PDB file of N, CA and C in Angstrom:
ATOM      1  N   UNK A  22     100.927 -58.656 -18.466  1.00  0.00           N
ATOM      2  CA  UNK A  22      99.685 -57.893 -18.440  1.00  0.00           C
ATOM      3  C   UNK A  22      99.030 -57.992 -19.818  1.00  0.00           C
ATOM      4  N   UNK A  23      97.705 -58.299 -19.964  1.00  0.00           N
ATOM      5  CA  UNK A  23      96.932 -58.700 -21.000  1.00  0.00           C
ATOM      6  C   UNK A  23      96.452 -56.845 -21.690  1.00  0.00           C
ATOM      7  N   UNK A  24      96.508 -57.395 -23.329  1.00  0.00           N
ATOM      8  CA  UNK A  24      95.718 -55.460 -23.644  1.00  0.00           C
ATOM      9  C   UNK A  24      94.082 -55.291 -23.148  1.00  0.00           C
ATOM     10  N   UNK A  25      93.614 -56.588 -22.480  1.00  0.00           N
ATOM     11  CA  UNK A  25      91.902 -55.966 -22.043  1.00  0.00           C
ATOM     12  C   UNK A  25      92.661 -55.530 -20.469  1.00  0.00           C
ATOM     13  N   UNK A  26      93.918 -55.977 -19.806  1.00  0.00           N
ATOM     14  CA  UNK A  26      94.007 -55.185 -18.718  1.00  0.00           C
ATOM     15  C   UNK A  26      94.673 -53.875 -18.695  1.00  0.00           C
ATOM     16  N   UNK A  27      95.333 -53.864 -19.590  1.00  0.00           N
ATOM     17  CA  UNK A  27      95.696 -52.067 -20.191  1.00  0.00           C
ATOM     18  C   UNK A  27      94.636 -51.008 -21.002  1.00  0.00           C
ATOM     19  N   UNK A  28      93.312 -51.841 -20.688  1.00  0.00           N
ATOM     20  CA  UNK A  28      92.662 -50.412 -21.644  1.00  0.00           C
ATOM     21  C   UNK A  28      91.377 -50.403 -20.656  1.00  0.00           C
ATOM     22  N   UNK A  29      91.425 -51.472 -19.211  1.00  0.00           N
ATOM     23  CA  UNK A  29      90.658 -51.631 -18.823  1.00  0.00           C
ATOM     24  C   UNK A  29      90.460 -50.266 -17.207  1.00  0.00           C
ATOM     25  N   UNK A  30      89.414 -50.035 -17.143  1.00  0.00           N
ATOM     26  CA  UNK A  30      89.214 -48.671 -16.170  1.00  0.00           C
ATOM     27  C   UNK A  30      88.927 -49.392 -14.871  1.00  0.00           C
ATOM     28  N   UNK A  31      89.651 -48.845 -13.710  1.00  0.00           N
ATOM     29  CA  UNK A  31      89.087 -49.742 -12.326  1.00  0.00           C
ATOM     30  C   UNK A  31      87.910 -49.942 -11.748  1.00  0.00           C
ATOM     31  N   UNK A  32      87.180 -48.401 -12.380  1.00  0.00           N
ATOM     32  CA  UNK A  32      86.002 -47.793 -12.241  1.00  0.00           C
ATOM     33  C   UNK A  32      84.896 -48.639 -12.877  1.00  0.00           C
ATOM     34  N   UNK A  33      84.810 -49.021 -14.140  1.00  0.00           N
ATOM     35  CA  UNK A  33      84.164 -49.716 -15.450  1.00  0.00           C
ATOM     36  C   UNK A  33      84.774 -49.716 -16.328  1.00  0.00           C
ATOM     37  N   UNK A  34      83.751 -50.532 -16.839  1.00  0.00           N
ATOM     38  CA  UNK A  34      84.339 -50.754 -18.427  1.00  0.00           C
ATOM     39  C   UNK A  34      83.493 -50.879 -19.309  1.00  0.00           C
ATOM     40  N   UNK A  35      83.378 -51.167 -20.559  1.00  0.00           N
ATOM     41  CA  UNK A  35      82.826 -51.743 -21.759  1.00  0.00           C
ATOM     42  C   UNK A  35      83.435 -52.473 -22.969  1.00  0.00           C
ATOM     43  N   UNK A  36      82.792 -53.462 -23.804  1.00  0.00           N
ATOM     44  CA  UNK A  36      82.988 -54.222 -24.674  1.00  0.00           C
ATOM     45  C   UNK A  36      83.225 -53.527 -25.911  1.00  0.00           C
ATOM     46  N   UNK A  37      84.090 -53.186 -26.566  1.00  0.00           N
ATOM     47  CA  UNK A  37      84.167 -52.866 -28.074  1.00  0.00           C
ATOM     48  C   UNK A  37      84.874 -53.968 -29.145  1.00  0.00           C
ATOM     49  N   UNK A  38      84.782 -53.998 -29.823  1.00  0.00           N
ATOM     50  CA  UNK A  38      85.486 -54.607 -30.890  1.00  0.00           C
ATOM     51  C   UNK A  38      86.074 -54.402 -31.776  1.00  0.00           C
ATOM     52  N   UNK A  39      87.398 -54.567 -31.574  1.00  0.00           N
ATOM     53  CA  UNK A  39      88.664 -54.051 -32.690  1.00  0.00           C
ATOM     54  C   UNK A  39      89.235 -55.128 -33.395  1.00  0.00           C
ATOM     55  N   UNK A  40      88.951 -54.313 -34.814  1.00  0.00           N
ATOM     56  CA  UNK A  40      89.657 -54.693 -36.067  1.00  0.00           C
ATOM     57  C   UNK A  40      90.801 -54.439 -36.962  1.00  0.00           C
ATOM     58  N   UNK A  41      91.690 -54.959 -36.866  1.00  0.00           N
ATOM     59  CA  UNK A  41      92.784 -54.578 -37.592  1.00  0.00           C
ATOM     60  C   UNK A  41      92.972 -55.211 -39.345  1.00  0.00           C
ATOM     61  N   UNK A  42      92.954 -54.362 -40.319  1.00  0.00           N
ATOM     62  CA  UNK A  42      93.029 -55.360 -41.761  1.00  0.00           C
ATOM     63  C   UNK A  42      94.547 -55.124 -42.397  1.00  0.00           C
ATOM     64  N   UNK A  43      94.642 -56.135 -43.820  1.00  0.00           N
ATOM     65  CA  UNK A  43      96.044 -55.964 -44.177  1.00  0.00           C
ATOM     66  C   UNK A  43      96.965 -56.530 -42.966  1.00  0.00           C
ATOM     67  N   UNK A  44      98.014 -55.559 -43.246  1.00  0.00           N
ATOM     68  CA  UNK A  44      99.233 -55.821 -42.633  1.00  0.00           C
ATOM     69  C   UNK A  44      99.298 -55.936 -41.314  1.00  0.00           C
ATOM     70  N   UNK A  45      98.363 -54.431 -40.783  1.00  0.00           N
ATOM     71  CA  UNK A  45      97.889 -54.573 -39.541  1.00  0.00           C
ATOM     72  C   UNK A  45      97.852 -55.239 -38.867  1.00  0.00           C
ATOM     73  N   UNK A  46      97.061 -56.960 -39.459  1.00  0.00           N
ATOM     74  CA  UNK A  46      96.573 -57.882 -38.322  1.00  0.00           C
ATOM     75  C   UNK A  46      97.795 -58.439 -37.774  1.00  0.00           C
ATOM     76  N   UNK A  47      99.147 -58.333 -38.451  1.00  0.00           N
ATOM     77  CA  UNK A  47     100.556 -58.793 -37.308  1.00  0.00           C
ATOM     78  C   UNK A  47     100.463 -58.292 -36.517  1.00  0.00           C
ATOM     79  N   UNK A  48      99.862 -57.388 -35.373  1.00  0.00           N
ATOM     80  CA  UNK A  48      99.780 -56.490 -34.309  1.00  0.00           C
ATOM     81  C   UNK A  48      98.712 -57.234 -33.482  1.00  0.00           C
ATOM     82  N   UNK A  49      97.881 -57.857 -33.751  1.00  0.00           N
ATOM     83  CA  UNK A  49      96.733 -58.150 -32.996  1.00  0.00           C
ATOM     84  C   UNK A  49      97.069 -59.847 -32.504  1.00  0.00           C
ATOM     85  N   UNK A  50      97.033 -60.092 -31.209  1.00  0.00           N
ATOM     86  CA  UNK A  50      97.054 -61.592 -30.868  1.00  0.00           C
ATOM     87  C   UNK A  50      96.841 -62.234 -31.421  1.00  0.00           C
ATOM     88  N   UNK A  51      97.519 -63.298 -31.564  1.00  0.00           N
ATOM     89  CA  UNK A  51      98.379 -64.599 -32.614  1.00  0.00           C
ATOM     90  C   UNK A  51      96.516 -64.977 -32.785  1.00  0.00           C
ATOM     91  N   UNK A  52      95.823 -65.496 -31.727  1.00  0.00           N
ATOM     92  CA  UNK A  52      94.273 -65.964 -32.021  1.00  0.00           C
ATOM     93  C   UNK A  52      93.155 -65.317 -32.259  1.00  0.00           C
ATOM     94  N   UNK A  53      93.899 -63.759 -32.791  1.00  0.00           N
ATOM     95  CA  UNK A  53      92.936 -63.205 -33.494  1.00  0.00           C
ATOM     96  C   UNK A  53      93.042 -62.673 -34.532  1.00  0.00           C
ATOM     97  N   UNK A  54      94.444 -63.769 -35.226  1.00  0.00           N
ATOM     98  CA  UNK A  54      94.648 -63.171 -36.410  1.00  0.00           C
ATOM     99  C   UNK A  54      93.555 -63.642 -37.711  1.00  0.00           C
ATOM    100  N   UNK A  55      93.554 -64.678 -37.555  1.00  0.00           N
ATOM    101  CA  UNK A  55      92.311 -65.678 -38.214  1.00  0.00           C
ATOM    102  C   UNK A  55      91.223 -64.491 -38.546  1.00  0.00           C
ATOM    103  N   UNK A  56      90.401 -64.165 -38.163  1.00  0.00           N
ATOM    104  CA  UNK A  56      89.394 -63.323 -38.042  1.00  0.00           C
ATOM    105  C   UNK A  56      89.471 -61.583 -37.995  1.00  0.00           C
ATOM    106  N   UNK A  57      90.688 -61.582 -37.622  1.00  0.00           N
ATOM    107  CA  UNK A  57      91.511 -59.896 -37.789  1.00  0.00           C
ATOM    108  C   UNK A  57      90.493 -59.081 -36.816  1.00  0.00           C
ATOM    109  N   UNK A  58      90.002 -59.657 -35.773  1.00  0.00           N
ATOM    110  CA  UNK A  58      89.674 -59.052 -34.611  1.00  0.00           C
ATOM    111  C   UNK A  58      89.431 -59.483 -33.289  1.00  0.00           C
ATOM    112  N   UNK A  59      89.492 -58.698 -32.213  1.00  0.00           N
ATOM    113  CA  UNK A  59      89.231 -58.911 -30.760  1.00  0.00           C
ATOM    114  C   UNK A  59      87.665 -58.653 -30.259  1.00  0.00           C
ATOM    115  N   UNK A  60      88.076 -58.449 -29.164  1.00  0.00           N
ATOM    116  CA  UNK A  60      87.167 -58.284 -28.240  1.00  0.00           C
ATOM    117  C   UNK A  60      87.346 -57.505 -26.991  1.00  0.00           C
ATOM    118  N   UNK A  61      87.295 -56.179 -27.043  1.00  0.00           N
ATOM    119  CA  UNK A  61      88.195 -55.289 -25.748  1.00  0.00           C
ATOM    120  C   UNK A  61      87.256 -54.987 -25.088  1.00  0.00           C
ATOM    121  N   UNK A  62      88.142 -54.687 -23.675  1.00  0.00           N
ATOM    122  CA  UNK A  62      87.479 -54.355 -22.480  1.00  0.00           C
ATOM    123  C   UNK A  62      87.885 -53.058 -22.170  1.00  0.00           C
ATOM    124  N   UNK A  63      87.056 -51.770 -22.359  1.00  0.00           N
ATOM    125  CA  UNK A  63      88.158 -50.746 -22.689  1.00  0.00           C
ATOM    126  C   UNK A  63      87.211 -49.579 -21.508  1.00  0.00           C
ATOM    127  N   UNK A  64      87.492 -48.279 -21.042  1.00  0.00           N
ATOM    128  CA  UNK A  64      87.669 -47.165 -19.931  1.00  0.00           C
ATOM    129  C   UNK A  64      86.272 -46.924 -20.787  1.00  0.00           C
ATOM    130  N   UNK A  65      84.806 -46.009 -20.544  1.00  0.00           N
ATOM    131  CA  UNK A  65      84.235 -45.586 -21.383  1.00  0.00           C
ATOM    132  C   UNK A  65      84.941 -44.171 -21.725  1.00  0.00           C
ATOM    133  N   UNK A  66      86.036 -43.677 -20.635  1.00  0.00           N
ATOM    134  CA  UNK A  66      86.502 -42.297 -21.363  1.00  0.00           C
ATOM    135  C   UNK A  66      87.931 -42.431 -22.004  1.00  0.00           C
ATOM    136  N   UNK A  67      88.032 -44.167 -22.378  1.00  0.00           N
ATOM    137  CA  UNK A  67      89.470 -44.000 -23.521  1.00  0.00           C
ATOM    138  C   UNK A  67      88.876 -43.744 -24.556  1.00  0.00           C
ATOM    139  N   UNK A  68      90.118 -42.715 -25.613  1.00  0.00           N
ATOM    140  CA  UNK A  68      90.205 -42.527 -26.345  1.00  0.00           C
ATOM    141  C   UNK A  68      90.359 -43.292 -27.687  1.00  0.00           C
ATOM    142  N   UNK A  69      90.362 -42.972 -28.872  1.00  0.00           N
ATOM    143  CA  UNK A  69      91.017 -44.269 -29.657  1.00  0.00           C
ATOM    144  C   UNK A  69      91.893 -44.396 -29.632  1.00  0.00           C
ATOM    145  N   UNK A  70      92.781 -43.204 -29.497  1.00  0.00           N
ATOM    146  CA  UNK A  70      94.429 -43.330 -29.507  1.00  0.00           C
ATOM    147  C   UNK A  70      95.110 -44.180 -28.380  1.00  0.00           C
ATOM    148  N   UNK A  71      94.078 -43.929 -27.388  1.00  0.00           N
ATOM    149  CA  UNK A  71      94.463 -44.788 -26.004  1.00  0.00           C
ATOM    150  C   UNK A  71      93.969 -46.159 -26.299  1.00  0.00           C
ATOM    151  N   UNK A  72      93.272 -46.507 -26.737  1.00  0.00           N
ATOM    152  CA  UNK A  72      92.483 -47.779 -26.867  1.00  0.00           C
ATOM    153  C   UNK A  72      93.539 -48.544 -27.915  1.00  0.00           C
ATOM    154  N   UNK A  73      94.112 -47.501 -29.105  1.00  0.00           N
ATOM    155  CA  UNK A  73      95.573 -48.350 -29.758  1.00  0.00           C
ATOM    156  C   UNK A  73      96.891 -48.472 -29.637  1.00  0.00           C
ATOM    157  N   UNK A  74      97.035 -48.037 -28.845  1.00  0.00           N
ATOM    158  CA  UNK A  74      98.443 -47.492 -28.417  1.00  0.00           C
ATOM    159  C   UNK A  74      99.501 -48.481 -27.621  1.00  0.00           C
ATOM    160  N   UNK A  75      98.303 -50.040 -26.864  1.00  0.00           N
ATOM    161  CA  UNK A  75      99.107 -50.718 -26.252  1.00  0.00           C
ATOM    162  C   UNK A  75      99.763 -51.926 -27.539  1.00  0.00           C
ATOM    163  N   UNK A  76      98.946 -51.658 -28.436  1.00  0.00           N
ATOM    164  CA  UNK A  76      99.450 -52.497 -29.569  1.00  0.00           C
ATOM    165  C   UNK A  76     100.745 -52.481 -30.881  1.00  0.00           C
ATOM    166  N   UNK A  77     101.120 -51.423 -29.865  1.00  0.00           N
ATOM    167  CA  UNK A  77     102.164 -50.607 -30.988  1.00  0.00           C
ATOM    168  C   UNK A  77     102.112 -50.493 -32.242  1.00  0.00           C
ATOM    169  N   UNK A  78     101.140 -50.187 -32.886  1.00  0.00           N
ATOM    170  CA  UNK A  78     101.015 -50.059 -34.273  1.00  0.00           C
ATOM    171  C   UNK A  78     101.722 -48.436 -34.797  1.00  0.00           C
ATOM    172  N   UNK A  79     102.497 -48.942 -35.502  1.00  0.00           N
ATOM    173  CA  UNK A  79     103.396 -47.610 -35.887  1.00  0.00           C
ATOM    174  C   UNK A  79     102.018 -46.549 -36.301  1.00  0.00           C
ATOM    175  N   UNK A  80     102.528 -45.034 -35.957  1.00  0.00           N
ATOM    176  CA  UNK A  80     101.736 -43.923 -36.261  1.00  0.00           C
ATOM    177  C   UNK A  80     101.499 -43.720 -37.829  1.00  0.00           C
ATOM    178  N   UNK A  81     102.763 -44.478 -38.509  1.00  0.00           N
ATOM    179  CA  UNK A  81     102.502 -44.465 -39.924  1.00  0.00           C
ATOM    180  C   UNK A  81     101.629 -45.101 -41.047  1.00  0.00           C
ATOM    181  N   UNK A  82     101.251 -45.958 -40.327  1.00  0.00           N
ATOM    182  CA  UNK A  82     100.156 -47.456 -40.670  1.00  0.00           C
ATOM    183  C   UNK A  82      98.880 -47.314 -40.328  1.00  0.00           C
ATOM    184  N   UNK A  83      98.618 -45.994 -39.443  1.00  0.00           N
ATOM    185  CA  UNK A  83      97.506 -46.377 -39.009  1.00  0.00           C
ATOM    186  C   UNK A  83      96.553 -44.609 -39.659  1.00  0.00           C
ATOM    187  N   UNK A  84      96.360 -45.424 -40.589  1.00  0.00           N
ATOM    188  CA  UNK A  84      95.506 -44.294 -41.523  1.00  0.00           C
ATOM    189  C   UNK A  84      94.271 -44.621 -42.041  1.00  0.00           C
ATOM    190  N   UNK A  85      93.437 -45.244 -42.138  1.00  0.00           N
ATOM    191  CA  UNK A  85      91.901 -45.463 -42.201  1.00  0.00           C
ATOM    192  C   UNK A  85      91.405 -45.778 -40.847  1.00  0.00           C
ATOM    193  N   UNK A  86      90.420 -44.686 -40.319  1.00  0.00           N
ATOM    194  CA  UNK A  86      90.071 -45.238 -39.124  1.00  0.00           C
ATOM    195  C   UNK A  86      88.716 -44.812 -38.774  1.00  0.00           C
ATOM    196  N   UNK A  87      88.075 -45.802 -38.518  1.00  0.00           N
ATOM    197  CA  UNK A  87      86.362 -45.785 -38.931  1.00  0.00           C
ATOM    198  C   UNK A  87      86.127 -46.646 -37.681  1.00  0.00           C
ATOM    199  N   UNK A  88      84.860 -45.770 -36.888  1.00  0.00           N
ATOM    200  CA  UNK A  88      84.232 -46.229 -35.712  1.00  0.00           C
ATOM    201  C   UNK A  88      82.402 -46.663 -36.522  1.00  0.00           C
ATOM    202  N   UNK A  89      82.144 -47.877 -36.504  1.00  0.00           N
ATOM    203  CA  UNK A  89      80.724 -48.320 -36.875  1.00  0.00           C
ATOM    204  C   UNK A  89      80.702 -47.999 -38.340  1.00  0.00           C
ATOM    205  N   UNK A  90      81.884 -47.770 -38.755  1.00  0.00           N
ATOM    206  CA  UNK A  90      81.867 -47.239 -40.992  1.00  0.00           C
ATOM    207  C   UNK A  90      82.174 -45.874 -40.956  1.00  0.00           C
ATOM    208  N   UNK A  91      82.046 -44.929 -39.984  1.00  0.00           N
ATOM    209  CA  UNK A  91      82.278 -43.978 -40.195  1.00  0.00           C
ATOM    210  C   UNK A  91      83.642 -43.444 -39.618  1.00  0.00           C
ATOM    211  N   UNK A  92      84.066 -42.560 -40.795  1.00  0.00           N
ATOM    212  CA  UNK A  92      85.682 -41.677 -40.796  1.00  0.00           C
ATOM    213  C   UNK A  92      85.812 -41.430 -39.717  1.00  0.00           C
ATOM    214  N   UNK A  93      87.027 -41.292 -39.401  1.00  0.00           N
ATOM    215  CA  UNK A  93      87.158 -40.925 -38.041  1.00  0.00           C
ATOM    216  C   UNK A  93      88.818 -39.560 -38.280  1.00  0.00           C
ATOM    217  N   UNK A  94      89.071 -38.702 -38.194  1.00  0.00           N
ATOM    218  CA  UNK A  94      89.890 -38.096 -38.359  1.00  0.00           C
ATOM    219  C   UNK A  94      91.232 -37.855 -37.441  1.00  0.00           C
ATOM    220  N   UNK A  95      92.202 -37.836 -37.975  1.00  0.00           N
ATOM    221  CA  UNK A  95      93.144 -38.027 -37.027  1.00  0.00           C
ATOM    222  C   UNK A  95      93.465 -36.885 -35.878  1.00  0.00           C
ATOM    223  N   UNK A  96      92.543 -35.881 -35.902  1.00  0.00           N
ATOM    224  CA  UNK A  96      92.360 -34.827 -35.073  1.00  0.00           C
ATOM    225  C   UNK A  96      91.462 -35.552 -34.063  1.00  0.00           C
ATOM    226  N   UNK A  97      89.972 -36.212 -34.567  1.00  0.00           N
ATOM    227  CA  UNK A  97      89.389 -36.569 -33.572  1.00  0.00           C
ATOM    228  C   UNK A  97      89.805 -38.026 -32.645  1.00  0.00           C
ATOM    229  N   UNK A  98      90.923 -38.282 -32.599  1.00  0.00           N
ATOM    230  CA  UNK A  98      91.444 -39.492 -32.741  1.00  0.00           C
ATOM    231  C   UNK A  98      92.260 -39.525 -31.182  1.00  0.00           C
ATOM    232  N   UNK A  99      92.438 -38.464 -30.427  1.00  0.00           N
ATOM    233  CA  UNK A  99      93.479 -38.235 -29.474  1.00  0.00           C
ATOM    234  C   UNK A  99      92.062 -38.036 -28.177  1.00  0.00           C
ATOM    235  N   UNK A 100      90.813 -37.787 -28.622  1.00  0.00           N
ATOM    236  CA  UNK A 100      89.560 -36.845 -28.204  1.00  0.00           C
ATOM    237  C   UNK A 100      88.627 -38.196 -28.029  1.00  0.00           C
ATOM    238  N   UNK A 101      88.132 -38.638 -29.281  1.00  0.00           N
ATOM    239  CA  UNK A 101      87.079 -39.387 -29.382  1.00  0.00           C
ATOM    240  C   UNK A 101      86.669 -40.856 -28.910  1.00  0.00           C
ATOM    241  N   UNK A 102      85.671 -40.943 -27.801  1.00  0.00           N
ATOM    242  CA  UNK A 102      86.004 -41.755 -27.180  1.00  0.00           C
ATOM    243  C   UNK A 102      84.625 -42.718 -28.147  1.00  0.00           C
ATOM    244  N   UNK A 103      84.125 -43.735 -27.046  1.00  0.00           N
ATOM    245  CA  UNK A 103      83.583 -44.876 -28.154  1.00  0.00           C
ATOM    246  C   UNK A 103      82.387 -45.491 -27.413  1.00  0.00           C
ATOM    247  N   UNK A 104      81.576 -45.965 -27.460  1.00  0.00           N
ATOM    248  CA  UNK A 104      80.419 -46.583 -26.542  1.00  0.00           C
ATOM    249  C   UNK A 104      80.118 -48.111 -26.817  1.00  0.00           C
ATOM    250  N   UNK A 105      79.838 -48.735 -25.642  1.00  0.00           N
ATOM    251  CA  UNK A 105      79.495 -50.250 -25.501  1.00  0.00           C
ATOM    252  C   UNK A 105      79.034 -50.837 -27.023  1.00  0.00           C
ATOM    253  N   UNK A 106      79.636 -51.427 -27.477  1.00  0.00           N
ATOM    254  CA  UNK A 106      79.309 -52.727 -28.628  1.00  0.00           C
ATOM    255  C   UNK A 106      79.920 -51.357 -29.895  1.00  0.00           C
ATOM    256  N   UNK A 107      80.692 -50.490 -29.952  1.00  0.00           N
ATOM    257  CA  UNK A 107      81.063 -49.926 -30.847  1.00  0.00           C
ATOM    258  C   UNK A 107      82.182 -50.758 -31.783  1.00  0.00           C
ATOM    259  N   UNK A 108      82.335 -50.612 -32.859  1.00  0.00           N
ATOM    260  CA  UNK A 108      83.422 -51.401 -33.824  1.00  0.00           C
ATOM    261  C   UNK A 108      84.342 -50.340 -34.073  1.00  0.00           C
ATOM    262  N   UNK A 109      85.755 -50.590 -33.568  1.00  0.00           N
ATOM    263  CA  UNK A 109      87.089 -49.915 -34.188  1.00  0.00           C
ATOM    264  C   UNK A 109      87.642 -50.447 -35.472  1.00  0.00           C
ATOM    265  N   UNK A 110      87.831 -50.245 -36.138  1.00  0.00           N
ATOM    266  CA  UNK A 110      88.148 -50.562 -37.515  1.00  0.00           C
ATOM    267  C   UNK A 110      89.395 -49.855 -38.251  1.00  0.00           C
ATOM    268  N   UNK A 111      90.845 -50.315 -37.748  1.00  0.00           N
ATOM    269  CA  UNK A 111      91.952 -49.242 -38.860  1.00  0.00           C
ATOM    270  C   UNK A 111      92.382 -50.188 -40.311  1.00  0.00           C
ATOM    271  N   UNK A 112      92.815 -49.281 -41.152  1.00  0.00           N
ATOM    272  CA  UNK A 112      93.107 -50.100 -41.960  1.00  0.00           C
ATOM    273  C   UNK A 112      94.877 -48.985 -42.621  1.00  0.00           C
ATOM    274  N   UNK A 113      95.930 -49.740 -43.605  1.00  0.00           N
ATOM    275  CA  UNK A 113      97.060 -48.972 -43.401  1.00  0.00           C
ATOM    276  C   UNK A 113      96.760 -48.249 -44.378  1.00  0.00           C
ATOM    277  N   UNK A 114      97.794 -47.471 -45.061  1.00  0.00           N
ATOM    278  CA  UNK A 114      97.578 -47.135 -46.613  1.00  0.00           C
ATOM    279  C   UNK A 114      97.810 -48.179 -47.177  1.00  0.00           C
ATOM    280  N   UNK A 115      96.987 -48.222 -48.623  1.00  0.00           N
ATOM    281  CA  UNK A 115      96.826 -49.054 -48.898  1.00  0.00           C
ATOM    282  C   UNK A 115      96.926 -48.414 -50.509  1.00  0.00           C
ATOM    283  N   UNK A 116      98.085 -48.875 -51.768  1.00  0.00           N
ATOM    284  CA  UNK A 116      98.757 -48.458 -52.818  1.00  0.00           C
ATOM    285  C   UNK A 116      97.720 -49.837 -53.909  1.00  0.00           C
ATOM    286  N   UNK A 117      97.368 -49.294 -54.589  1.00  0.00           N
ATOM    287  CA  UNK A 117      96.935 -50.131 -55.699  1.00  0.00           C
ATOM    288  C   UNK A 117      96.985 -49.543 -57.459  1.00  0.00           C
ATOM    289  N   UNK A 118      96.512 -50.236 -58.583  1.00  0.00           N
ATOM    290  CA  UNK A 118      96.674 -49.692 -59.538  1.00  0.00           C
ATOM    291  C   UNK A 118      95.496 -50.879 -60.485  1.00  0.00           C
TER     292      UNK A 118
END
């Protein structure tokens, strides 16, 4: 089973586009690592959490999370769903100096 047929609604659907950066992109299909994004076919009432969840990205990694640039909070994250041509965008922590 493909992840556009696990996020996909029987009812409809829509196009979003998810980005994974860093480390992240080991999670995202081998041919979309190049570019560090997809192309999903996702429920209009999934969530983000639902929309990431078939990708197993540990809960610990997944801490910057911005729909179109904007924050997205990990409260609104279980809730907030997303609309046609929207951009998902996580990124991990990320330690610098």
């Amino acid at each position: 089973m493909s992840v556009d047929t696990m996020c996909r609604s029987e009812v409809a659907s829509m196009k979003i586009t998810f980005k994974l950066f860093a480390s992240l992109t080991d999670y995202l299909p081998s041919a979309a690592r190049g570019d560090n994004r997809i192309e999903l076919e996702v429920a209009p009432d999934a969530s983000i959490s639902q929309i990431i969840e078939p990708f197993g990205l540990p809960p610990r990694l997944v801490h910057l999370v911005l729909v179109n640039g904007h924050y997205i909070t990990p409260e609104q994250r279980l809730s907030r769903t997303l609309a046609e041509g929207d951009v998902l965008a996580i990124w991990p922590p990320i330690a610098g100096g």
